[in-house]
mmCIF file of C-alpha atoms and ligand atoms in Angstrom:
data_model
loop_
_atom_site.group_PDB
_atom_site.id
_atom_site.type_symbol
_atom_site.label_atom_id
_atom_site.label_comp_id
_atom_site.label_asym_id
_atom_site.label_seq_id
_atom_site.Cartn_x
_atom_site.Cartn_y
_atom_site.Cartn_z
ATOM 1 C CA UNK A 1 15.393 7.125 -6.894
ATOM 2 C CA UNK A 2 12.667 5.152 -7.681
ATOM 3 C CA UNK A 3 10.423 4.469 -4.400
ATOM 4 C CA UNK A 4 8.659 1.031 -4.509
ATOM 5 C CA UNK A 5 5.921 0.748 -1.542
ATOM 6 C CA UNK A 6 4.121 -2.052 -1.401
ATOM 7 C CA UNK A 7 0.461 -1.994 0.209
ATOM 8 C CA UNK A 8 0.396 -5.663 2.388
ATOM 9 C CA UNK A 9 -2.054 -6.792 5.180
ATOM 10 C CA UNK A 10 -2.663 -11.044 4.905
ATOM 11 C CA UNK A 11 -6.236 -10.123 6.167
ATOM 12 C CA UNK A 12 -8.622 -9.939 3.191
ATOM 13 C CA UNK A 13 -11.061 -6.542 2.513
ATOM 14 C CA UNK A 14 -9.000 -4.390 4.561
ATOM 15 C CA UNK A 15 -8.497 -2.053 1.972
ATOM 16 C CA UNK A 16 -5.055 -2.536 0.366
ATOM 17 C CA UNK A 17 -6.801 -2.102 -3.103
ATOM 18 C CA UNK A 18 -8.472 0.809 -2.767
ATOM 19 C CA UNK A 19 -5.556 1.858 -1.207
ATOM 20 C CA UNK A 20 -3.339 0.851 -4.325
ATOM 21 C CA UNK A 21 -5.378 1.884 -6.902
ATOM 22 C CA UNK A 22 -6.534 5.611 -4.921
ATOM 23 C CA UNK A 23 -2.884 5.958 -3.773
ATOM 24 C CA UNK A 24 -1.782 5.297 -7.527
ATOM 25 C CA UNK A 25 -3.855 7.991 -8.681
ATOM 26 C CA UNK A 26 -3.761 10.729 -6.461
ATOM 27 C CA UNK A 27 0.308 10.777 -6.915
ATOM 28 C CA UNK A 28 -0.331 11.055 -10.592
ATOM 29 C CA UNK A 29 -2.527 13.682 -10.077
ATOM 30 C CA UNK A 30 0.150 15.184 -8.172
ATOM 31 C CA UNK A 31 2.178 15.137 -11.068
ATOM 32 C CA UNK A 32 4.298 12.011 -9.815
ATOM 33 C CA UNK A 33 4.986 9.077 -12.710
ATOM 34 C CA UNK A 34 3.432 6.308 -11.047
ATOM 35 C CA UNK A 35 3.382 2.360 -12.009
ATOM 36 C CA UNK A 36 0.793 -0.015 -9.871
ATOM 37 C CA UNK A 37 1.357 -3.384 -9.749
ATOM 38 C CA UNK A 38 -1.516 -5.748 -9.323
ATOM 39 C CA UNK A 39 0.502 -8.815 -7.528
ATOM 40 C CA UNK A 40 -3.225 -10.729 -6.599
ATOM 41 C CA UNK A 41 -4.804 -12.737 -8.957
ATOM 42 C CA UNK A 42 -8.284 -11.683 -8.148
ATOM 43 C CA UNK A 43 -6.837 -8.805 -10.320
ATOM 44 C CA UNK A 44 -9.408 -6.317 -9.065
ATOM 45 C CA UNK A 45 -7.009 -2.734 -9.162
ATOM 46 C CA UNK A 46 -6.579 -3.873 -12.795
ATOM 47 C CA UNK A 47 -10.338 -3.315 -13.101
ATOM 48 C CA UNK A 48 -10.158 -0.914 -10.650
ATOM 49 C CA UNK A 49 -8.017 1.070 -13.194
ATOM 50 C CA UNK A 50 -10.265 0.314 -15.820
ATOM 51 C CA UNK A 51 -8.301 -2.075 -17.769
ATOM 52 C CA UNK A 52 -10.488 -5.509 -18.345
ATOM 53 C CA UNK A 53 -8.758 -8.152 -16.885
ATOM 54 C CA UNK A 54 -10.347 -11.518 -18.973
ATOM 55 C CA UNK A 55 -9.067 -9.446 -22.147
ATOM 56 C CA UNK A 56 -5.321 -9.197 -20.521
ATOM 57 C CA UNK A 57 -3.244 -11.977 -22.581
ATOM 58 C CA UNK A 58 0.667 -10.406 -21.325
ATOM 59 C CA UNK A 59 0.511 -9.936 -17.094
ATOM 60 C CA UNK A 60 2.929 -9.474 -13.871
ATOM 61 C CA UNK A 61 2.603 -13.788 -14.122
ATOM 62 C CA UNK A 62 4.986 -13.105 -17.576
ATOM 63 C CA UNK A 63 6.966 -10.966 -16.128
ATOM 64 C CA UNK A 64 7.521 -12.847 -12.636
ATOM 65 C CA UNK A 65 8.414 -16.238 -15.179
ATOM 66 C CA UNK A 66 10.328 -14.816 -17.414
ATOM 67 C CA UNK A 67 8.484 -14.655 -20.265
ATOM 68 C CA UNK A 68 8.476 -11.191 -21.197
ATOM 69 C CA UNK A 69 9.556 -8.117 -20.278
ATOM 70 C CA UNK A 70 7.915 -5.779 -17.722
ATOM 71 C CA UNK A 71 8.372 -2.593 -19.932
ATOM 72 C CA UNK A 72 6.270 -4.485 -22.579
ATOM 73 C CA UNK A 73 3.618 -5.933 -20.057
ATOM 74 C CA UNK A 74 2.626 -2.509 -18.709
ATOM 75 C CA UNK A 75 -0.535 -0.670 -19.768
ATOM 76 C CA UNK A 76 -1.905 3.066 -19.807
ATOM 77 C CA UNK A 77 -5.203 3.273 -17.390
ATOM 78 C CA UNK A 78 -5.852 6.493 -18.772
ATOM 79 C CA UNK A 79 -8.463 7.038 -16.353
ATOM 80 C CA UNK A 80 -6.167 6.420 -13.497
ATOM 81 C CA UNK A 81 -3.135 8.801 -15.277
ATOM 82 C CA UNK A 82 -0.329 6.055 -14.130
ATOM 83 C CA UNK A 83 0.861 2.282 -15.742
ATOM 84 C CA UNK A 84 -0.608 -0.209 -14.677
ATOM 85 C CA UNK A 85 1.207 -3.843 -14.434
ATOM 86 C CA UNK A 86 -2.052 -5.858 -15.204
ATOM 87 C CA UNK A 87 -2.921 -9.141 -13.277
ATOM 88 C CA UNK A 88 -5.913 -12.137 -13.524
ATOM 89 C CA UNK A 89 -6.447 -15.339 -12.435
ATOM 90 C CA UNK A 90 -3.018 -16.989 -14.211
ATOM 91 C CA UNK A 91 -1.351 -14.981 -12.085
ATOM 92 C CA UNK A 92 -2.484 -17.920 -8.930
ATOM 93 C CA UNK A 93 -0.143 -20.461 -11.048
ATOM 94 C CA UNK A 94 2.966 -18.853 -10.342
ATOM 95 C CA UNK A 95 2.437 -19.705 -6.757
ATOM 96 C CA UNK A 96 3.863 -23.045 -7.671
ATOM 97 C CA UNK A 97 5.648 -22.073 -10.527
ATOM 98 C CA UNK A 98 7.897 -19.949 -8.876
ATOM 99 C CA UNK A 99 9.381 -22.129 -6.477
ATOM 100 C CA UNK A 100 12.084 -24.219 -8.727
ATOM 101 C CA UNK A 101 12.939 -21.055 -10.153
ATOM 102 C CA UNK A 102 16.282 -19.397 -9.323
ATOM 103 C CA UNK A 103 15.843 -16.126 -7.000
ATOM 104 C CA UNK A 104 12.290 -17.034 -6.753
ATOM 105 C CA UNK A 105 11.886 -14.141 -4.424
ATOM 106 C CA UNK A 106 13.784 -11.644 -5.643
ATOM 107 C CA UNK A 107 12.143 -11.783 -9.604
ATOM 108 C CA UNK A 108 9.807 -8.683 -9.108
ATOM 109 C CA UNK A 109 12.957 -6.770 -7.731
ATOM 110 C CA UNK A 110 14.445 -7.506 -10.799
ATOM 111 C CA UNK A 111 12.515 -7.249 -13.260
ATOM 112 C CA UNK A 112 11.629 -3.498 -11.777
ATOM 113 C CA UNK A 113 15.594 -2.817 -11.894
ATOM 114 C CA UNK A 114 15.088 -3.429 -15.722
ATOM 115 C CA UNK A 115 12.883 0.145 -15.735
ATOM 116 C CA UNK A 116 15.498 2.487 -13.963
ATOM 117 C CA UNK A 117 14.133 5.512 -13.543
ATOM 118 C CA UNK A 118 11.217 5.459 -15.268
ATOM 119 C CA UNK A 119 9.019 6.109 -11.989
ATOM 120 C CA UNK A 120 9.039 8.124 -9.131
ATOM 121 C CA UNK A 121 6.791 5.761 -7.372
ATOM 122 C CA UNK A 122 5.621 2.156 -7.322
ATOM 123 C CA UNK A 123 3.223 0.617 -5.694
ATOM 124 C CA UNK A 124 2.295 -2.657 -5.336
ATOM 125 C CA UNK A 125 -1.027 -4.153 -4.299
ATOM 126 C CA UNK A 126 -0.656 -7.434 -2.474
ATOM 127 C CA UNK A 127 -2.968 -10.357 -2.587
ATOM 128 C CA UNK A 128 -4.353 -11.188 1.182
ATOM 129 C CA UNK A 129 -1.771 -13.708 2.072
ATOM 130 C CA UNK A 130 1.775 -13.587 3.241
ATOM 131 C CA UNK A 131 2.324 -15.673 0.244
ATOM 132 C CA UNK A 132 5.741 -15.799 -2.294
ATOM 133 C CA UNK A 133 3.909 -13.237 -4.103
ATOM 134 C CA UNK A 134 3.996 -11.357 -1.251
ATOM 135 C CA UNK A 135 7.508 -12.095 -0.008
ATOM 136 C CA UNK A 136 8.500 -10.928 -4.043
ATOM 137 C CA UNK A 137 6.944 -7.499 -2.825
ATOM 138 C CA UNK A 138 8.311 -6.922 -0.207
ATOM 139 C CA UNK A 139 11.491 -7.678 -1.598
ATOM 140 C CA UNK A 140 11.413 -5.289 -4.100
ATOM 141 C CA UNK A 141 9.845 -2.619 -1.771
ATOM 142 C CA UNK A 142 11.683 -0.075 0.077
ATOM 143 C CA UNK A 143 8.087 0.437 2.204
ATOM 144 C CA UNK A 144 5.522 -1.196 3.442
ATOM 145 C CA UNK A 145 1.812 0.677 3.713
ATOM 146 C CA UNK A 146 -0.447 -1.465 5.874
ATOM 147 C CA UNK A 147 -4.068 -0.231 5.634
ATOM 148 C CA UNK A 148 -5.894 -1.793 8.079
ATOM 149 C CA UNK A 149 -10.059 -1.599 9.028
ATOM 150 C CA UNK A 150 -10.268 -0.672 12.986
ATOM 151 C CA UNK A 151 -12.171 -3.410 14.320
ATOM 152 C CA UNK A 152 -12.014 -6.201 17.271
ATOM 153 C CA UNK A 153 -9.556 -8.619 15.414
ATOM 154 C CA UNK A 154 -7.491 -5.878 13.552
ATOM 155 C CA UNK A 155 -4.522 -6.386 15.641
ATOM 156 C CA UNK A 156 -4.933 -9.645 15.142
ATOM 157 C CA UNK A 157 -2.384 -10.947 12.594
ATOM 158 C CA UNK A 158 -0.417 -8.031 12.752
ATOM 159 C CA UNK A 159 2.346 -9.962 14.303
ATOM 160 C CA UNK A 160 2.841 -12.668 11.612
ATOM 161 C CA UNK A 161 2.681 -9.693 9.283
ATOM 162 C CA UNK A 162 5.452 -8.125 11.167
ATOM 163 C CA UNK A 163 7.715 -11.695 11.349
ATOM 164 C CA UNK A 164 7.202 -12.240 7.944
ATOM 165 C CA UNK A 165 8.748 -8.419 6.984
ATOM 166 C CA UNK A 166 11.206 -9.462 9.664
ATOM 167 C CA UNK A 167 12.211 -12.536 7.813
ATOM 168 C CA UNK A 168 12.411 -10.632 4.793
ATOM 169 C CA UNK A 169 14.904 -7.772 6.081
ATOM 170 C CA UNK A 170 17.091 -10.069 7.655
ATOM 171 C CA UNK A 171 17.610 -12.561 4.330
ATOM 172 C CA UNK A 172 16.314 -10.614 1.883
ATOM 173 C CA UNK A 173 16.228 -6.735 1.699
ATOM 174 C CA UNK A 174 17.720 -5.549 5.081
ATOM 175 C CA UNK A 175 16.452 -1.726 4.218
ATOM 176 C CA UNK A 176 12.996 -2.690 3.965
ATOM 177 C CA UNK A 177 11.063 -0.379 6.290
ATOM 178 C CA UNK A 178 7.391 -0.346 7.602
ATOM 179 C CA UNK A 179 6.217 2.828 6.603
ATOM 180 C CA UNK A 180 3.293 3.071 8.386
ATOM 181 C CA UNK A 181 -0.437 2.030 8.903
ATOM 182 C CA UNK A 182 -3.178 3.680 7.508
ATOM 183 C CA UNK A 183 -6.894 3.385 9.265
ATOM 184 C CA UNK A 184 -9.167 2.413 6.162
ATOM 185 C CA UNK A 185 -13.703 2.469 6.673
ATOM 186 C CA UNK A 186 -12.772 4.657 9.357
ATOM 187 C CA UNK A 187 -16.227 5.236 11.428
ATOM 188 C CA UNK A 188 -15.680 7.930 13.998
ATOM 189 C CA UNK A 189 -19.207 7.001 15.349
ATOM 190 C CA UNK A 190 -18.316 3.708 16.786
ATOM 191 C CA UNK A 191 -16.764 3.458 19.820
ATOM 192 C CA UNK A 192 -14.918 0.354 18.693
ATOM 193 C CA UNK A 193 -13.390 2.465 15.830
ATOM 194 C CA UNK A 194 -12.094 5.170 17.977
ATOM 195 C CA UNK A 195 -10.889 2.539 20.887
ATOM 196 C CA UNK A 196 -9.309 0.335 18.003
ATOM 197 C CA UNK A 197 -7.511 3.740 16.789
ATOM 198 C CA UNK A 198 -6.263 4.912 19.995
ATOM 199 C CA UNK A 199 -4.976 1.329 20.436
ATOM 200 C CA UNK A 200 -3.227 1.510 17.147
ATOM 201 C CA UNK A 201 -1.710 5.116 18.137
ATOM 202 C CA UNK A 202 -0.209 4.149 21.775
ATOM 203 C CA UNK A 203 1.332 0.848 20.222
ATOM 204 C CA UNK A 204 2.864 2.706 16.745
ATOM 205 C CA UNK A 205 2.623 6.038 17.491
ATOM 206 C CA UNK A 206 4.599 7.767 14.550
ATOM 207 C CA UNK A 207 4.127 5.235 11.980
ATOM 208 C CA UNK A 208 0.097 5.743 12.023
ATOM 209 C CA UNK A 209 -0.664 7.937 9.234
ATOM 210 C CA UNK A 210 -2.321 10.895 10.547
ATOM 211 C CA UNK A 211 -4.835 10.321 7.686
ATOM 212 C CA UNK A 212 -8.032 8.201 8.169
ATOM 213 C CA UNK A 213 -10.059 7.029 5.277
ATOM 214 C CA UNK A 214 -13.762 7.169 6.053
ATOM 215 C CA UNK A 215 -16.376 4.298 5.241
ATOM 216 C CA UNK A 216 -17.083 5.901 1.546
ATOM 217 C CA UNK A 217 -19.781 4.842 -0.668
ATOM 218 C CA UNK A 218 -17.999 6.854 -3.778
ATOM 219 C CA UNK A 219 -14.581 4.137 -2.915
ATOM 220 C CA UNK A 220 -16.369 0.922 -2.970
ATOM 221 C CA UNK A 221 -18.635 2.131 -5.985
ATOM 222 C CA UNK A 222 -15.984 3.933 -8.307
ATOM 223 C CA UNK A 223 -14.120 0.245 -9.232
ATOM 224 C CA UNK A 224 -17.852 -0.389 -10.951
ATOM 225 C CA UNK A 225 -17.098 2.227 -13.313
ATOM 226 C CA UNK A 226 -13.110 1.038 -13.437
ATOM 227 C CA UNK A 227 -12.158 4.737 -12.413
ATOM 228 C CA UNK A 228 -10.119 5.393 -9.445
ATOM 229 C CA UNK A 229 -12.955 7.088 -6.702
ATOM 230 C CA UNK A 230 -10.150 10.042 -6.994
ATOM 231 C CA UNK A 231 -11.092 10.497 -10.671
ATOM 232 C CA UNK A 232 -14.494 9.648 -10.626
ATOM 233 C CA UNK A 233 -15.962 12.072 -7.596
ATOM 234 C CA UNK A 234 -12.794 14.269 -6.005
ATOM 235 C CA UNK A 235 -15.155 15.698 -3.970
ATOM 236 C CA UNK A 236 -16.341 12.839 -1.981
ATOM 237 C CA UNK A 237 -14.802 12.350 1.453
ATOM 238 C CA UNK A 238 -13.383 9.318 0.021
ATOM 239 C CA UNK A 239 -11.272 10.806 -2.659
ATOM 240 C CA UNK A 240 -10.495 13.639 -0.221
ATOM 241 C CA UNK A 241 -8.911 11.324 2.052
ATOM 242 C CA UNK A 242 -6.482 9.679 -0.541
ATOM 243 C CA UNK A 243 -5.721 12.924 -1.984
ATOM 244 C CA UNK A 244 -5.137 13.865 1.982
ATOM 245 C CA UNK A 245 -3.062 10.226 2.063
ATOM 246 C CA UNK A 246 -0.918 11.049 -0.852
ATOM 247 C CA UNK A 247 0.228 14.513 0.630
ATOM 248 C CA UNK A 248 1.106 13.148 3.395
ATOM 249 C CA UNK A 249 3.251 10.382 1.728
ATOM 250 C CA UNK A 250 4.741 13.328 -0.658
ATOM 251 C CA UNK A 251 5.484 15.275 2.702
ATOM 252 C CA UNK A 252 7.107 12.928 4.338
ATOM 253 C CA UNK A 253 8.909 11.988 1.477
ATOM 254 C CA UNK A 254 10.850 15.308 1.178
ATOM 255 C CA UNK A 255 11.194 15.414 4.992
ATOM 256 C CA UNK A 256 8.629 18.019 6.206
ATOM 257 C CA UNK A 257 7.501 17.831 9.551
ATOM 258 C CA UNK A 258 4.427 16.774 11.264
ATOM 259 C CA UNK A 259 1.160 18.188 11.387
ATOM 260 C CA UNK A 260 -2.126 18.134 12.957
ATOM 261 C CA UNK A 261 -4.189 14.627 13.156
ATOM 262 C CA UNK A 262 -6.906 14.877 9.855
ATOM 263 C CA UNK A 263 -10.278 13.525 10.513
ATOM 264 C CA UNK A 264 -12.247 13.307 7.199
ATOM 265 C CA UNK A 265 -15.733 13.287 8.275
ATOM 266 C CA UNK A 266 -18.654 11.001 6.667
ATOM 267 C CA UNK A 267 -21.214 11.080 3.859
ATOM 268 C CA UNK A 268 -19.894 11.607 -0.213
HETATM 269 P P1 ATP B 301 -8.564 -8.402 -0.723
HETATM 270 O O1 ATP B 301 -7.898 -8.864 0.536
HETATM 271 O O2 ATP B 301 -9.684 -9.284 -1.169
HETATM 272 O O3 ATP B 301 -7.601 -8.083 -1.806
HETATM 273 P P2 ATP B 301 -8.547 -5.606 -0.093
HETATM 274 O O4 ATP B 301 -7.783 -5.594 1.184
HETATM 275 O O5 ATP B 301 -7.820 -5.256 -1.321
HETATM 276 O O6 ATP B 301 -9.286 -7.003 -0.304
HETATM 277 P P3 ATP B 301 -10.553 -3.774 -0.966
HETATM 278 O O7 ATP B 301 -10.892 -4.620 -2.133
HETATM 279 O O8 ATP B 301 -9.834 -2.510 -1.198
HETATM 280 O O9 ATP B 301 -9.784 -4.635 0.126
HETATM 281 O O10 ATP B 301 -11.861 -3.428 -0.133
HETATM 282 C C1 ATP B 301 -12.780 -4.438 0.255
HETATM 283 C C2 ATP B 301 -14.201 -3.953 -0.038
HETATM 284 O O11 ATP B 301 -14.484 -2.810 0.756
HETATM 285 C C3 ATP B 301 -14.389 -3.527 -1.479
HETATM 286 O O12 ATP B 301 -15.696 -3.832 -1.866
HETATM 287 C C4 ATP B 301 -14.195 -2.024 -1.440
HETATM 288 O O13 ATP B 301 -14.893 -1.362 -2.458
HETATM 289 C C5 ATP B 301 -14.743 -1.678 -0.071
HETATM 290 N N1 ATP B 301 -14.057 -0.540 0.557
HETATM 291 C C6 ATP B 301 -12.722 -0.373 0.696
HETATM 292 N N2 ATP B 301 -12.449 0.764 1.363
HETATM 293 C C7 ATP B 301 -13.651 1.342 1.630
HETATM 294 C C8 ATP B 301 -14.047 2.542 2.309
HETATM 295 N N3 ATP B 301 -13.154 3.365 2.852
HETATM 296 N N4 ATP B 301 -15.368 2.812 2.382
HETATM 297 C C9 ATP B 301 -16.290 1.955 1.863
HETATM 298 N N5 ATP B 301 -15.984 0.837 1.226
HETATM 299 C C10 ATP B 301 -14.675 0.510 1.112
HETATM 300 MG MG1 MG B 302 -7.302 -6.492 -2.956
#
C-alpha cells in the first residue's frame, strides 16, 4: 500500500522542506519509488529538487482544480531520483478557488487514488499554515511528520496543530495518525536545545524520532544547487542525518524494534 506522509508544522522555517525534499531522496536512494508533493506556493522543494519553478506551466494547482491529471503533472528530478508534483506561486489561488468546489478537502486524496500503486511512499511538503491546502494533506495522508526547531516557542502552536489533525480524523480521515516529531537545526551545545528536547521527549515520548538533524551548512546550501543535500554531499552530517531519518522511517515501517537515541554531531 501506498504510504502518504505528509510533513506539517503552521510555524514557518522549521524545516518541513528540507525535511520533504531530504526525506524524498534518501527513500529513493533506498531503493523506495517515491513522489513529493510541493503543496506551498513558495514552491521551494520544487527548486529544491532542481526543477525551475517560473518555467512550470502544469502544477499540484491543476491537479487540485481539476484541470489535469496528476499522472501528467508529475516530473523526474533526476537529481533527487523520485517525481516530483511541481508547485509556484498559482498554486496561492486555489486557496479561494477551492472552496465552492465539491470535496474541497478531499481533492488531493483523490487525485492520488488515480496513481494506485505507483509509489511506495508519498510525501507531502506543507506550506506554513494550517490552511485548506493543508487540511487536503492531511486528508490524503495516512501520517503526519512534524519537524520542529527546539527553541523557546517550539511548543508553542503545537496544540492548534494537534486540533486541527483532530478535526481532520474525526470528519475527515479517522486513520490519520501523528507519526512523530523530528528535532530539525538540532544544536547539542545550547542548553535551550537540549532542555527544549528533553521537554519534547517527557511530553511524546515514543513518537520523537530518535533521529536529530543537526544545524547543517551542506542542508541550507544544497537547494542553491537544486540537489537534495543527500545527493549533493552524503557525507555531511546533514545528509547523514536524513539518510539516519529515512532508516528509521523504513524500520519502523516493517515493524522492527527500537534502538539506541542517534546524536549526529556538528560541522559538514
Ligand atoms: P516554510 O515554513 O517557509 O516553508 P520550512 O519549514 O519549509 O519553511 P525550510 O525551508 O526547510 O523550512 O528551512 C528554513 C531555512 O533553514 C532554509 O533556509 C533552510 O535551508 C534552512 N535549514 C533547514 N534545516 C536546516 C538545518 N538542519 N541546518 C541548517 N539550515 C537548515
Ligand atoms: Mg517550506
Amino acid at each position: 500500500m501506498t504510504r502518504v506522509i505528509a510533513v506539517v508544522n503552521q510555524k514557518g522555517g522549521v524545516g518541513k522542506t528540507t525535511t520533504s525534499v531530504n526525506l524524498a531522496a534518501a527513500l529513493a536512494q533506498a531503493g523506495e519509488r517515491v513522489l513529493l508533493i510541493d503543496l506551498d506556493p513558495q514552491g521551494n522543494a520544487t527548486m529544491g529538487s532542481g526543477i525551475d519553478k517560473a518555467k512550470t506551466t502544469r502544477t499540484v494547482y491543476h491537479v487540485l482544480l481539476g484541470l489535469a491529471e496528476a499522472a501528467a503533472v508529475c516530473v523526474r528530478s533526476e537529481r533527487g531520483g523520485f517525481d516530483l508534483l511541481p508547485s509556484n506561486r498559482e498554486l496561492a489561488g486555489a486557496e479561494i478557488e477551492l472552496v465552492d468546489l465539491p470535496n474541497r478537502e478531499g481533492r488531493l486524496k483523490a487525485a492520488l487514488a488515480t496513481l494506485g500503486e505507483r509509489y511506495a511512499f508519498v510525501i507531502v511538503d506543507c506550506p506554513p499554515s494550517l490552511s485548506l491546502l493543508t487540511v487536503n494533506a492531511l486528508t490524503a495522508a495516512q501520517q503526519v511528520i512534524i519537524p520542529m526547531q527546539c527553541e523557546y516557542y517550539a511548543l508553542e502552536g503545537l496544540s492548534d496543530l494537534v486540533g486541527t489533525i483532530k478535526r481532520v480524523r474525526a470528519h475527515l480521515n479517522p486513520t490519520l495518525d501523528i507519526a512523530g516529531l523530528l528535532r530539525t537545526m538540532y544544536d547539542p551545545r545550547s542548553t535551550l536545545t537540549q532542555q527544549v528536547s528533553q521537554q519534547l521527549e517527557s511530553h511524546f515520548g515514543a513518537k520523537v524520532y530518535r533521529t536529530l538533524v543537526p544545524r547543517n551548512v551542506r542542508l541550507a546550501e544544497a537547494p542553491s544547487y537544486g540537489t537534495p543535500a543527500v545527493v549533493w554531499d552524503p557525507a555531511s552530517k546533514g545528509a547523514q542525518a536524513y539518510a539516519a531519518f529515512a532508516a528509521e522511517i523504513l524500520e519502523r515501517e516493517r515493524g522492527a524494534g527500537a534502538a539506541q537515541p542517534q546524536a549526529v554531531g556538528e560541522g559538514t
